[in-house]
Structure formats: structure tokens, C-alpha cells
Tab-separated table of C-alpha atoms in Angstrom:
chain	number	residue	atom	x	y	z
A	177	UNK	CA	0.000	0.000	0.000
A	178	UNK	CA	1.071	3.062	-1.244
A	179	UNK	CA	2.317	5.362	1.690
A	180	UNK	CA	2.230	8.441	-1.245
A	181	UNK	CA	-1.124	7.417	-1.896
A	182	UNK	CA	-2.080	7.617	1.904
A	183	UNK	CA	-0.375	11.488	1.983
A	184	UNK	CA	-2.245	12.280	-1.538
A	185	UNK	CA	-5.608	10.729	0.008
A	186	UNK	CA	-5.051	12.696	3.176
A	187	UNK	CA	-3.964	16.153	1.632
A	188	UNK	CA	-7.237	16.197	-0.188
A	189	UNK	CA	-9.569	15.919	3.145
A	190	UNK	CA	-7.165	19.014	4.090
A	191	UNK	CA	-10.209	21.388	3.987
A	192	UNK	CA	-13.222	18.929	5.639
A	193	UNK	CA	-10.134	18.746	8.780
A	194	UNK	CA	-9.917	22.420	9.071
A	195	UNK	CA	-13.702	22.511	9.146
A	196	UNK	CA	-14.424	20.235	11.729
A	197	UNK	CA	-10.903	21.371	13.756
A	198	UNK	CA	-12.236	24.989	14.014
A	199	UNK	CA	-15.817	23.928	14.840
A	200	UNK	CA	-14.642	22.057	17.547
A	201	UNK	CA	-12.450	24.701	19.112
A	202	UNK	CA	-15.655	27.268	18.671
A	203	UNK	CA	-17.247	25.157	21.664
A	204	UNK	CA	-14.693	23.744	23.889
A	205	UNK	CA	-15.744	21.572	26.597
A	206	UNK	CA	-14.524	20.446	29.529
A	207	UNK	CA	-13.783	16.757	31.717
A	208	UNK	CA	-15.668	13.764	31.106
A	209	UNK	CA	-19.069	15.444	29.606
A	210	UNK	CA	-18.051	16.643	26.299
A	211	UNK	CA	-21.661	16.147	24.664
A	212	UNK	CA	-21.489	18.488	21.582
A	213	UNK	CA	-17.940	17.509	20.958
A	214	UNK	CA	-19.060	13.515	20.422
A	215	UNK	CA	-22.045	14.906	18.691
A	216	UNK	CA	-19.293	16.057	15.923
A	217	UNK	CA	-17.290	13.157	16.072
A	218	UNK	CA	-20.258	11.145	15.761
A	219	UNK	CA	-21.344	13.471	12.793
A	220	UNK	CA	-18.053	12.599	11.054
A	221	UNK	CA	-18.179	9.427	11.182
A	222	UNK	CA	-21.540	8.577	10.258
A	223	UNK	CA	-21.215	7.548	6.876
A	224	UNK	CA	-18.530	4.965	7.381
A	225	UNK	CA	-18.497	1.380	8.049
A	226	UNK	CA	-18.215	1.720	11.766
A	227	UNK	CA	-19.485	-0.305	14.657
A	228	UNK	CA	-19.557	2.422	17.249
A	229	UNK	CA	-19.905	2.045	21.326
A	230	UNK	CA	-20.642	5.519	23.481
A	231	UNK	CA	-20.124	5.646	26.968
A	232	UNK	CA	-21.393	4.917	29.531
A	233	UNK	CA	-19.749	6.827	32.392
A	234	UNK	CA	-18.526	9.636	30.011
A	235	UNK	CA	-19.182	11.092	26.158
A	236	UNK	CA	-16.740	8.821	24.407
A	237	UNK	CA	-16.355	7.478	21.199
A	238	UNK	CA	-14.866	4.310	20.549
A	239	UNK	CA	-15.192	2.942	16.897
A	240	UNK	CA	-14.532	-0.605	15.159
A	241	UNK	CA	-13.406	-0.744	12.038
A	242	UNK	CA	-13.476	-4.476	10.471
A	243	UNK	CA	-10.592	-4.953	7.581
A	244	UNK	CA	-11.573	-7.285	4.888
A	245	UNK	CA	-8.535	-8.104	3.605
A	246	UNK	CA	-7.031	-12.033	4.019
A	247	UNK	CA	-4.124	-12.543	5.747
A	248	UNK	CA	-4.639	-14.680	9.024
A	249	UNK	CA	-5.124	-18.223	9.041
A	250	UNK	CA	-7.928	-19.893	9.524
A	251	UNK	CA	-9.746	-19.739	12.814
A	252	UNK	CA	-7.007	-17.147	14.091
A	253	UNK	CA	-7.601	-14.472	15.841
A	254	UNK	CA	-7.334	-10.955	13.675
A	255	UNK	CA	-4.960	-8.531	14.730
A	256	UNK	CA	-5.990	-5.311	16.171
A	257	UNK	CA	-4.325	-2.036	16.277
A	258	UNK	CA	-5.631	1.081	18.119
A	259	UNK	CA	-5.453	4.746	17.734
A	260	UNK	CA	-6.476	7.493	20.256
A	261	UNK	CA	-7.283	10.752	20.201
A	262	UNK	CA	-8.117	13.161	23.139
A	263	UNK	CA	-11.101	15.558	22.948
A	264	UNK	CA	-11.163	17.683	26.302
A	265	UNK	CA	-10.557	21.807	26.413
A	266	UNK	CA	-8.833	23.714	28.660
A	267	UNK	CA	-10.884	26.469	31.453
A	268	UNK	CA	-8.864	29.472	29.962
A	269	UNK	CA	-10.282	32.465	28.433
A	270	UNK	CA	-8.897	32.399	24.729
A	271	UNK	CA	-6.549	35.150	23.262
A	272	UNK	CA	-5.313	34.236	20.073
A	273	UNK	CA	-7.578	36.577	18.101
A	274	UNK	CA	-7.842	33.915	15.420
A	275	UNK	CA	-11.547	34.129	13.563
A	276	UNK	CA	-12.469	30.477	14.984
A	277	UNK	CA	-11.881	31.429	18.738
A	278	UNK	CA	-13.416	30.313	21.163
A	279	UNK	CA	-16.932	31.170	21.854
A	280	UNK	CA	-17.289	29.975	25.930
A	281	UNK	CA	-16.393	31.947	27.982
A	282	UNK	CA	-13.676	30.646	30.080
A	283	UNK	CA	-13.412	27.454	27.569
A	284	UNK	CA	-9.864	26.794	25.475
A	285	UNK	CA	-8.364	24.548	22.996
A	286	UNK	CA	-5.324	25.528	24.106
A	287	UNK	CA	-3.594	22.196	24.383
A	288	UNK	CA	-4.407	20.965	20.818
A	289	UNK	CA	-7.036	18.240	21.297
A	290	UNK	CA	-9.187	19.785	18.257
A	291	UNK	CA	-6.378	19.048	15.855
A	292	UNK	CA	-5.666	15.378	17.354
A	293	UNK	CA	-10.099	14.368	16.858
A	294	UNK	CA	-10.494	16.069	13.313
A	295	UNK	CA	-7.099	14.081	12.568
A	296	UNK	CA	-8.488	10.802	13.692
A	297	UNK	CA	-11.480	11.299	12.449
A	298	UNK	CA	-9.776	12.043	9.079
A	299	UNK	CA	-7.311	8.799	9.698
A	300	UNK	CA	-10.977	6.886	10.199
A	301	UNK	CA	-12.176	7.480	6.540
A	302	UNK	CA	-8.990	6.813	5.112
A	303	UNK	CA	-8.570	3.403	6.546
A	304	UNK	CA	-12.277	3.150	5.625
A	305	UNK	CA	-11.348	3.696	2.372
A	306	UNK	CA	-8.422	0.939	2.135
A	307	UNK	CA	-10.771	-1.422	4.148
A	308	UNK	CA	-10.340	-4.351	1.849
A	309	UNK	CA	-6.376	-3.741	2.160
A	310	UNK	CA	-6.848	-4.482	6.144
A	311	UNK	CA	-6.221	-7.853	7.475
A	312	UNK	CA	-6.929	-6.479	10.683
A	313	UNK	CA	-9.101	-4.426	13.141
A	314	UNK	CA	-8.849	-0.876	13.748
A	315	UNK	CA	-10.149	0.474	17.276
A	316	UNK	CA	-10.689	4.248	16.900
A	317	UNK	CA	-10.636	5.687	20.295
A	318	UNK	CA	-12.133	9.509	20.811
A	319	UNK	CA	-11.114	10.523	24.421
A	320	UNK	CA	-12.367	12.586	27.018
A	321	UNK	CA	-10.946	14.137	30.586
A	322	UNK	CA	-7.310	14.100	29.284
A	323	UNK	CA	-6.282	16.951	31.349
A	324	UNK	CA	-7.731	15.158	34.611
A	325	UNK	CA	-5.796	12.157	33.245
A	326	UNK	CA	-9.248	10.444	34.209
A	327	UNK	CA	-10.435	9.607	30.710
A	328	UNK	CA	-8.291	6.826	29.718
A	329	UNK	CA	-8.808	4.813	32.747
A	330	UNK	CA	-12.181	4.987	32.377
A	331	UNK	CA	-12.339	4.349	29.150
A	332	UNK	CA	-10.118	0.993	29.244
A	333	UNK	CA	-12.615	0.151	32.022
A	334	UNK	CA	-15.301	0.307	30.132
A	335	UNK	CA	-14.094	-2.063	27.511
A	336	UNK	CA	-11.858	-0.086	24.776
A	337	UNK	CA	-8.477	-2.335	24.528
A	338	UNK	CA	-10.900	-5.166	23.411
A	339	UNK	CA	-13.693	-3.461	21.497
A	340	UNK	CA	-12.757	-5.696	18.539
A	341	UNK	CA	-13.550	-8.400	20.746
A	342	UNK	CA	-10.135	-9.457	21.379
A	343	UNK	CA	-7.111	-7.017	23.164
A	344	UNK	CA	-5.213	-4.673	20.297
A	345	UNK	CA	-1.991	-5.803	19.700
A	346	UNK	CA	-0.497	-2.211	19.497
A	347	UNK	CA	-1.812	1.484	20.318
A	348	UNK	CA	-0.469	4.425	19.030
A	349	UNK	CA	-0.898	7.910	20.026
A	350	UNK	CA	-0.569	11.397	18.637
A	351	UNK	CA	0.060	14.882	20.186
A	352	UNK	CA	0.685	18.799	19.086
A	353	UNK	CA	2.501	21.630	20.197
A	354	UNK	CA	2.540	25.131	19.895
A	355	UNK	CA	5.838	25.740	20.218
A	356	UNK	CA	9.216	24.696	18.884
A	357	UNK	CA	10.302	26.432	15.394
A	358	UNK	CA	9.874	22.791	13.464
A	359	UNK	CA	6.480	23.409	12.095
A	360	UNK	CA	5.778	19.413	10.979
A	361	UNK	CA	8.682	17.755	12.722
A	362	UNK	CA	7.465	14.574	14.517
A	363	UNK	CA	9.219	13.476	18.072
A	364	UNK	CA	9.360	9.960	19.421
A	365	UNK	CA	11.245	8.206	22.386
A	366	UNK	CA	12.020	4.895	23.502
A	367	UNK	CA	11.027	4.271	26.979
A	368	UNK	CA	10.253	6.464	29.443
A	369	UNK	CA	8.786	9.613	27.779
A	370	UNK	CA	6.594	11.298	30.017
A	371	UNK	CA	6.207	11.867	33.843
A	372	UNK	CA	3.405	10.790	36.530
A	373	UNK	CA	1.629	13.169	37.891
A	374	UNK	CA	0.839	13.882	41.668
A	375	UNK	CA	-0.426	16.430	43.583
A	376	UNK	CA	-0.075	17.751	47.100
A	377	UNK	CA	-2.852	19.645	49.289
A	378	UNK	CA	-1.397	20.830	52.712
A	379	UNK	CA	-3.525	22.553	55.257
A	380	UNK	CA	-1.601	24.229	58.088
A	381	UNK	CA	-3.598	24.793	61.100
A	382	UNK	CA	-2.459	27.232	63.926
A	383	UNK	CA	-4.357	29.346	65.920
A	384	UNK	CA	-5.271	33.337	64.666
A	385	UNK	CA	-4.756	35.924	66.742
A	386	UNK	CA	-3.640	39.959	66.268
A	387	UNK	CA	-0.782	41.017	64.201
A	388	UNK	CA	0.706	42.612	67.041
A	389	UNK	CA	1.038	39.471	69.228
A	390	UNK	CA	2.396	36.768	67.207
A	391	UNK	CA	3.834	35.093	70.455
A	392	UNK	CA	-0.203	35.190	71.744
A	393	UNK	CA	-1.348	32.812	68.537
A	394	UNK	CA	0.402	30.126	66.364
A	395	UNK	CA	1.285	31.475	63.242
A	396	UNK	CA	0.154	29.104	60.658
A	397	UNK	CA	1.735	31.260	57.668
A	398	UNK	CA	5.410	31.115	58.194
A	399	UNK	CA	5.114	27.224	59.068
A	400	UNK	CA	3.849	27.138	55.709
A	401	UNK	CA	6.846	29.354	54.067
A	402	UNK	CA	9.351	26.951	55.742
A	403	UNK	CA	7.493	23.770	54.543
A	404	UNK	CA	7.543	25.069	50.588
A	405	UNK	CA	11.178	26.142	50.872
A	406	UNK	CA	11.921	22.226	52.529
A	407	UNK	CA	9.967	20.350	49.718
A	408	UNK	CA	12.570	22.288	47.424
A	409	UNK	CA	15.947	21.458	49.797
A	410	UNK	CA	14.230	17.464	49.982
A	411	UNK	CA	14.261	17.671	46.157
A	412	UNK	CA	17.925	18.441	45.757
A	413	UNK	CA	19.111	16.430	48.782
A	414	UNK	CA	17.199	13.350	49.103
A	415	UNK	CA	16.638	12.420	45.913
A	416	UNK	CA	19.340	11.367	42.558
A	417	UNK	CA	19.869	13.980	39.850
A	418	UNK	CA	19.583	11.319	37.185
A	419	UNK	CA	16.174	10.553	38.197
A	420	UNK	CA	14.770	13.707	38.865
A	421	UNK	CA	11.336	14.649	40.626
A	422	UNK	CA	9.811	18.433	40.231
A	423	UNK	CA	8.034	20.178	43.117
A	424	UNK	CA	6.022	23.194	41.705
A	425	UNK	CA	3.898	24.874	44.378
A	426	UNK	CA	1.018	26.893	42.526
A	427	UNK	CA	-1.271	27.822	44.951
A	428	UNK	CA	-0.785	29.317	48.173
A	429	UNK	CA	-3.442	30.738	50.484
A	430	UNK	CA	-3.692	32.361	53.966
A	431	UNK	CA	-5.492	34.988	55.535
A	432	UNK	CA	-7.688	38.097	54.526
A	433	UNK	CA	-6.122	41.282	56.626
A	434	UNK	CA	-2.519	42.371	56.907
A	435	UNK	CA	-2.884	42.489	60.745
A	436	UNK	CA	-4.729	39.320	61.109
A	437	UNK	CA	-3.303	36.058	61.920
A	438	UNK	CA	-4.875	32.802	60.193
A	439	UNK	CA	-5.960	30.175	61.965
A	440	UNK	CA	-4.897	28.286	58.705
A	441	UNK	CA	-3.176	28.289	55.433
A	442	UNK	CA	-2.540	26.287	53.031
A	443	UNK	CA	-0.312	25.943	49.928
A	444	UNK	CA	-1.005	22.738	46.552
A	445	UNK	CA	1.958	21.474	44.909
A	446	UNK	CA	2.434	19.755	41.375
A	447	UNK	CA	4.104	16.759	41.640
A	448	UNK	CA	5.990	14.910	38.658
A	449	UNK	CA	8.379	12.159	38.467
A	450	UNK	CA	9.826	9.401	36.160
A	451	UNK	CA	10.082	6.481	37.831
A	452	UNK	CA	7.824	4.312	39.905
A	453	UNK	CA	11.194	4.527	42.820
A	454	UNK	CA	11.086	8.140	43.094
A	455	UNK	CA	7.292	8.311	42.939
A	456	UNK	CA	7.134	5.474	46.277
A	457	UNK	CA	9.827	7.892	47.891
A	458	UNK	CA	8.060	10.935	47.574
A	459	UNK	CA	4.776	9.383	48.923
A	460	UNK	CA	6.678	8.686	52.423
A	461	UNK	CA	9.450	11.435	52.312
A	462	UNK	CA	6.870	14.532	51.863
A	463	UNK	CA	4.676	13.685	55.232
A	464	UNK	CA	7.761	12.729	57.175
A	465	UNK	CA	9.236	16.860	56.232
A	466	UNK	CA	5.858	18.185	56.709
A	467	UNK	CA	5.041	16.458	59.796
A	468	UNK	CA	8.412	17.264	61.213
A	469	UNK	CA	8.255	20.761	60.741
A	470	UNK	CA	4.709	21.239	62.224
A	471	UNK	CA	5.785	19.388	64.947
A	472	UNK	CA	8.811	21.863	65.524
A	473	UNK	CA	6.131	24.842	65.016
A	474	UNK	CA	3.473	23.088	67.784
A	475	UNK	CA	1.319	23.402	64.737
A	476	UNK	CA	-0.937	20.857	63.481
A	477	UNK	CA	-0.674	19.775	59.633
A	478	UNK	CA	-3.829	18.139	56.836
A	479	UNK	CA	-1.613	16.295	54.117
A	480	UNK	CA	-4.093	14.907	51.230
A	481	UNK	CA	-1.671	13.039	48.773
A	482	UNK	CA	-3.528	12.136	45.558
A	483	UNK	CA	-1.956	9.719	43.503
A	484	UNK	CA	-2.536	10.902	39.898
A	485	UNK	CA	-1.193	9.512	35.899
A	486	UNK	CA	1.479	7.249	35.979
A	487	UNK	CA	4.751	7.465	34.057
A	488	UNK	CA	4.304	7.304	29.997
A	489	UNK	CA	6.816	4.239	28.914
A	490	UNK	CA	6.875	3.522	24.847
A	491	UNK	CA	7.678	0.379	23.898
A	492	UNK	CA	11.311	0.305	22.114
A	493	UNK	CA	10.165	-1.946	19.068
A	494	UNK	CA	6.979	-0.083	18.253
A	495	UNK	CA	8.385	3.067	18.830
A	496	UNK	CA	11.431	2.262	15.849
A	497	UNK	CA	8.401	1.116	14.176
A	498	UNK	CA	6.764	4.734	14.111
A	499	UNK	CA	9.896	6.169	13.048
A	500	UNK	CA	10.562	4.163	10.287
A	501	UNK	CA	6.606	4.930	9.120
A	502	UNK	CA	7.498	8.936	9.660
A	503	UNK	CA	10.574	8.663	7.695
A	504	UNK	CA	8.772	6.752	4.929
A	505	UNK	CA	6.095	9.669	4.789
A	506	UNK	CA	7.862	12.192	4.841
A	507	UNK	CA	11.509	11.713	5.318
A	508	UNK	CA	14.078	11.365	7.229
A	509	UNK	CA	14.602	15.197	8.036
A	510	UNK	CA	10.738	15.291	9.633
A	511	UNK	CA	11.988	12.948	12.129
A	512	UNK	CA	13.509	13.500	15.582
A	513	UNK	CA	14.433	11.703	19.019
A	514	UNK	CA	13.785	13.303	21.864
A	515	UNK	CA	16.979	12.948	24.063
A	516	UNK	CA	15.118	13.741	27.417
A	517	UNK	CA	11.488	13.249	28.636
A	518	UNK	CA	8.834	15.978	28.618
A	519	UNK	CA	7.999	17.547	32.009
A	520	UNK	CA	4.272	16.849	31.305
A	521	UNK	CA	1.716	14.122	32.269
A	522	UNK	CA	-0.571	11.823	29.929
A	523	UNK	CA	-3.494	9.242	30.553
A	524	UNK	CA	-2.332	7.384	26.949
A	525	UNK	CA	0.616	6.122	29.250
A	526	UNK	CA	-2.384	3.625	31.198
A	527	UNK	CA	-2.836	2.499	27.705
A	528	UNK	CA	0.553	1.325	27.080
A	529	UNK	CA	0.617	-0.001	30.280
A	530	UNK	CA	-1.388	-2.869	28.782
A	531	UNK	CA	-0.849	-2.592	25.264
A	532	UNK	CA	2.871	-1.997	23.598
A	533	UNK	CA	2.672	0.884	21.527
A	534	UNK	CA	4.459	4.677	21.483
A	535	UNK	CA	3.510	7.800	21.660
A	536	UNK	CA	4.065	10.888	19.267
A	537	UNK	CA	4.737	14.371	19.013
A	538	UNK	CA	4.284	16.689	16.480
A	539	UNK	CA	5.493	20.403	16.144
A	540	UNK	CA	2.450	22.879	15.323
A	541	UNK	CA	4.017	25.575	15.699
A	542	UNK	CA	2.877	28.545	13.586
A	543	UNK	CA	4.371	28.842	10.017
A	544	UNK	CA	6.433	31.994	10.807
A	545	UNK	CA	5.555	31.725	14.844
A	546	UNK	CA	9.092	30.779	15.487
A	547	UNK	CA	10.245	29.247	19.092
A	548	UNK	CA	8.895	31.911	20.765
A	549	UNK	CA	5.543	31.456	19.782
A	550	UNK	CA	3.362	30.325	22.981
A	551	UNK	CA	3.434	26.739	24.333
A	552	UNK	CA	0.426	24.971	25.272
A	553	UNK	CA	-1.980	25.233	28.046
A	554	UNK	CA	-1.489	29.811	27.154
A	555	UNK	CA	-4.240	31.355	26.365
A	556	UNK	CA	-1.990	32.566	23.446
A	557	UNK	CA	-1.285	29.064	22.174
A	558	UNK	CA	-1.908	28.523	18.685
A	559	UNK	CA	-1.509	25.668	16.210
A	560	UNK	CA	-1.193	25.437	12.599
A	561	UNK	CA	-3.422	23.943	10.094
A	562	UNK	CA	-1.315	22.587	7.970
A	563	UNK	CA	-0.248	19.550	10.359
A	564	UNK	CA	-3.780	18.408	10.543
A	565	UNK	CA	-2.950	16.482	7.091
A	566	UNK	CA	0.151	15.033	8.392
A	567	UNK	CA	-1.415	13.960	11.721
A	568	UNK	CA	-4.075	11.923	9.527
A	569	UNK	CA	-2.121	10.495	7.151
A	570	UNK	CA	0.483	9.084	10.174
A	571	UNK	CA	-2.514	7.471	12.202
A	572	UNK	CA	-3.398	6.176	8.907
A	573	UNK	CA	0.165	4.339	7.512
A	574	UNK	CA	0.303	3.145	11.646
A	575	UNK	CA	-2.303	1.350	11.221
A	576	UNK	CA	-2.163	-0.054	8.011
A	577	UNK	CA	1.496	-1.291	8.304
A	578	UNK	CA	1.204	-2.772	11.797
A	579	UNK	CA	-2.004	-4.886	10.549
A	580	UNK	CA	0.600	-5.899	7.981
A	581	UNK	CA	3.366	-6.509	9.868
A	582	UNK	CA	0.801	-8.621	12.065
A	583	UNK	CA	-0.983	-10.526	9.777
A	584	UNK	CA	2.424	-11.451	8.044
A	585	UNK	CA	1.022	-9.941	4.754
């Protein structure tokens, strides 16, 4: 199958992808109730031969498409190869200026999940379209609640990695970015490629009293100073350099007067790490600092530890495997590996947790935007266009050459 065919096919659904891309980032929508947003996934895929499942404990999407081709022998089970796409918005308040902004208040595609849908939903008539070519299954998976890295759980829970009635054999994934300068230039990595994600809630309780007489109360607020500086001295001293963790506290409150003491304050930290050692270490070493220092204070200290995304790992064989398919689309100078992992957090990694596959990036940045242009999750973040036809004709060749590779064909 012709992978210059599969670019041709793709460039010529160039405009319908636009369409349905800047519809969807009209009306964001947020979490696990994305209602309009699987209405136009649903809308796009209603002519083709689909068997499609909705959720049940959120709006997905999760499609079936049967190959026809031969390939397997007799009585064996037909491979399977999946492809996901995230759907969820951001609660920002757009700036871009660009004529498709967003019309909700408060409501952003600001971390590209328009472009990944209209491209899978592009990828999804394409591989309609080459149906008798299959000798395989293709599960089409449309994604909500990425950014509470609760969507993918629930989605696997509810029956995804064996909607063809059997568990995919591979699982590929597919995301943008604002920012970079390489407008087009795909990004893979072996391994470990993302981090988990945790976060912290302290609540520092004292007793309030006048400004005048700290020695009459027990200053929560300082207690609290000391216990941000200490996560970032246990970072540096308790844990190895060459598997780092990242402490980010981004919200901090105490008290409504200048001359008022609290009774409490409290402070929420981001938590990220890349490995499953340094994730079981901070989950003991954080309440043993905290703890001590309230203890040293006479204070009293809340710690709510949730346990959030785990780390993303690619698998090492199927991530070559996307590589070679990039290289074959579109050369070898559209191709990079990433030397380091990204700082941020993704639910697709409880996918691969179950199912080898890899993960992909792909540079959006503005034609012209350069690496200054804003990175994702700004209000000022914005993608361009033109990768929508190289996102869809990637998920396409994925599929069709790992149903290949796995039906021996």
C-alpha cells in the first residue's frame, strides 16, 4: 500500500479537517461530559463502516473498524491495532484573536485536542477507504478528561483495549505543540517519555490571633513558608539527579487582613516524576518533612496526597516502528528523538501499560511563529493547520502497516 497514496488521500480531506478542527475549538468543553464535541465526532463518522460504542460513564467514542482483507489463518484471531485521540478543552479564556476562537467563555483549545479528533477522524475514513487492504481491526478511540488524566482509565474500564472483541496488539498515540520552530517535525522516544503526575494539598492549622502578638497565637503562615522552601531542599538532597522529581507549588493561600493572623493556610503542589522509585519515595518522604516541621512549630498539619497519571513508557520496538513509518512519509529530516522526557503528564501512558505501543509528538508551531511562539496550556497558544494532514495520514500508515506486519502480509 502506497504510503504516497495515503499522503495524496489525506492532503485532499485538508479542507473537511480544518472545518471540523475549528468547529470544535468554537465550543470547547470540559472533563468527562463533552456532549457536543461527540455529537461532531459522531457526525463525522456517520457515513462509514463503523461499529460504534458511546459511553457509559462519560461522552466517548470508541469505533470498530473491520478490515476485509485475508491474511490470518484460519480460525485465528485478527490482529488489532488502536489509535487514540483526546477531545477535552482547557478552562482558559482564549486570546489568540484567530476568527475560529473560542466562543465559551472561560473554555480553550489551548492544548491541541481539536487538531488530534479532526485528525483521527480524518485517519478513520482513510482506513475506511483501504478497508479491503486491512487484514486487521482498527479500534478508533475519541477521548475525554485528558487533562484530569481520568479519561483513559475509564475508558479501558469500560471495555476499549478489546472493542474488537479481542485485546489490540499495538496502540499508538498522537500529540501537538505550539511551540518549537519545526512546524511538521514529529518526536518519538524509547522508553520512558513522560512523567506521573501527583499532587499535594497541605492545610496548616495554627491558631489566629492579632498582628501585634504573634507570640499570643500560632502562626500558621510562616510554618507554611518553611514547609515550601523544605519540599525544594528534599528535592535536591534526598533524591538522585539522574532521576529527577519536580516540586512546583502553585497555589498558596492564607489569611484576609494584613494584621490578622490565620488560623490556617494552606499551599497545593504539582508533583511529577519518572520512575515508579522516586514516585514510592516521595509518597513517604513529603509527610515525614511536613510532619516534622509542624511538629517543631506546635502546629498541626492536613496532608491529602492524591496519587494521579502514571509514568508514559513507549515500547522500544513499536516506537522504531513509528519512526521508520514517519521517515517513509515524509523523510528522514521530519523525524527526531527526543533525548530527554517531557515535564508533562498523559493518561495514553495507562494504555501502554497494557498494550505496547508509542507515543508521538508533532510540532504545530505557527508557520512563521518561530520558538517563541506560545506553548500549550497559554491562552496565546496557537496551532497550525497545515499539520492536521500530516497527523491523519500518520494514524493512517500506523495502522495499516502494523495490521501488515501482524498478519504477516
Amino acid at each position: 500500500m502506497s504510503v504516497t497514496t495515503i499522503l495524496e488521500d489525506a492532503r485532499e480531506l485538508h479542507g473537511d479537517l480544518v472545518q471540523l478542527r475549528h468547529e470544535l475549538h468554537r465550543h470547547p468543553e470540559l472533563g468527562l461530559e463533552l456532549p457536543r464535541t461527540q455529537a461532531k465526532v459522531l457526525e463525522a463518522l456517520a457515513d462509514l463502516p463503523l461499529e460504534i460504542t458511546l459511553g457509559k460513564g462519560l461522552t466517548s467514542v470508541g469505533a470498530v473498524l473491520r478490515g476485509t482483507a485475508p491474511g490470518n489463518p484460519e480460525g485465528s484471531p485478527r490482529p488489532a491495532v488502536l489509535l487514540r485521540a483526546d477531545m477535552d478543552a482547557l478552562p482558559l479564556q482564549e486570546e489568540t484573536g484567530v476568527e475560529y476562537s473560542s466562543t465559551v467563555a472561560n473554555r480553550m483549545h489551548a492544548c491541541g485536542h481539536d487538531l488530534h479528533t479532526s485528525m483521527l477522524a480524518g485517519a478513520a475514513r482513510l482506513l475506511s477507504e483501504r478497508r479491503h487492504q486491512l487484514a486487521g481491526d482498527v479500534v478508533f478511540m475519541f477521548q475525554p478528561a485528558e487533562e484530569q488524566l481520568a479519561g483513559a482509565p475509564m475508558m479501558i474500564e469500560e471495555g476499549i483495549l478489546d472493542l474488537s472483541g479481542r485485546r489490540a496488539d499495538a496502540a499508538y498515540g498522537l500529540h501537538v505543540f505550539s511551540a518549537g520552530g519545526n512546524t511538521g517535525r514529529f518526536e518519538t522516544k524509547p522508553g520512558v517519555m513522560m512523567s506521573a503526575a501527583d499532587a499535594l494539598f497541605v492545610k496548616v492549622i495554627g491558631r489566629g490571633g492579632h498582628g501585634s502578638a504573634p507570640h499570643q497565637a500560632q502562626d500558621p503562615v510562616p510554618v507554611m513558608a518553611e514547609m515550601i522552601l523544605g519540599l525544594q531542599h528534599m528535592v535536591t538532597r534526598q533524591f538522585n539527579a539522574h532521576d529527577p522529581v519536580v516540586v512546583s507549588v502553585g497555589m498558596v493561600k492564607a489569611g484576609e487582613a494584613i494584621n490578622v493572623i490565620p488560623d490556617t493556610a494552606e499551599f497545593g503542589a504539582s508533583l511529577r516524576m519518572y520512575s515508579a522509585e522516586a514516585r514510592t519515595k516521595m509518597q513517604s518522604a513529603i509527610p515525614r518533612l511536613l510532619e516534622g516541621i509542624a511538629s517543631a512549630h506546635g502546629v498541626e498539619v492536613d496532608i491529602n496526597y492524591h496519587v494521579g497519571g502514571r509514568v508514559t513508557v513507549t515500547d522500544e520496538a513499536h516506537t522504531a516502528f513509528a519512526a521508520e513509518q514517519i521517515t517513509a512519509l515524509f523523510g528522514t529530516e521530519r523525524h527526531h528523538r527526543l533525548a530527554a522526557p517531557l515535564g508533562g503528564s498523559e493518561d495514553f501512558a495507562d494504555v501502554l501499560a497494557q498494550v505496547p505501543g508509542s507515543f508521538i509528538c508533532l510540532d504545530a508551531t505557527p508557520i512563521g511563529g518561530g520558538p517563541e511562539a506560545a506553548f500549550n496550556h497559554s491562552p496565546r497558544a496557537v496551532f497550525d493547520d497545515s499539520v492536521l494532514v500530516d497527523g491523519t495520514a500518520l494514524y493512517t500508515q500506523l495502522a495499516v502497516g502494523r495490521l501488515a506486519q501482524l498478519a504477516g502480509v
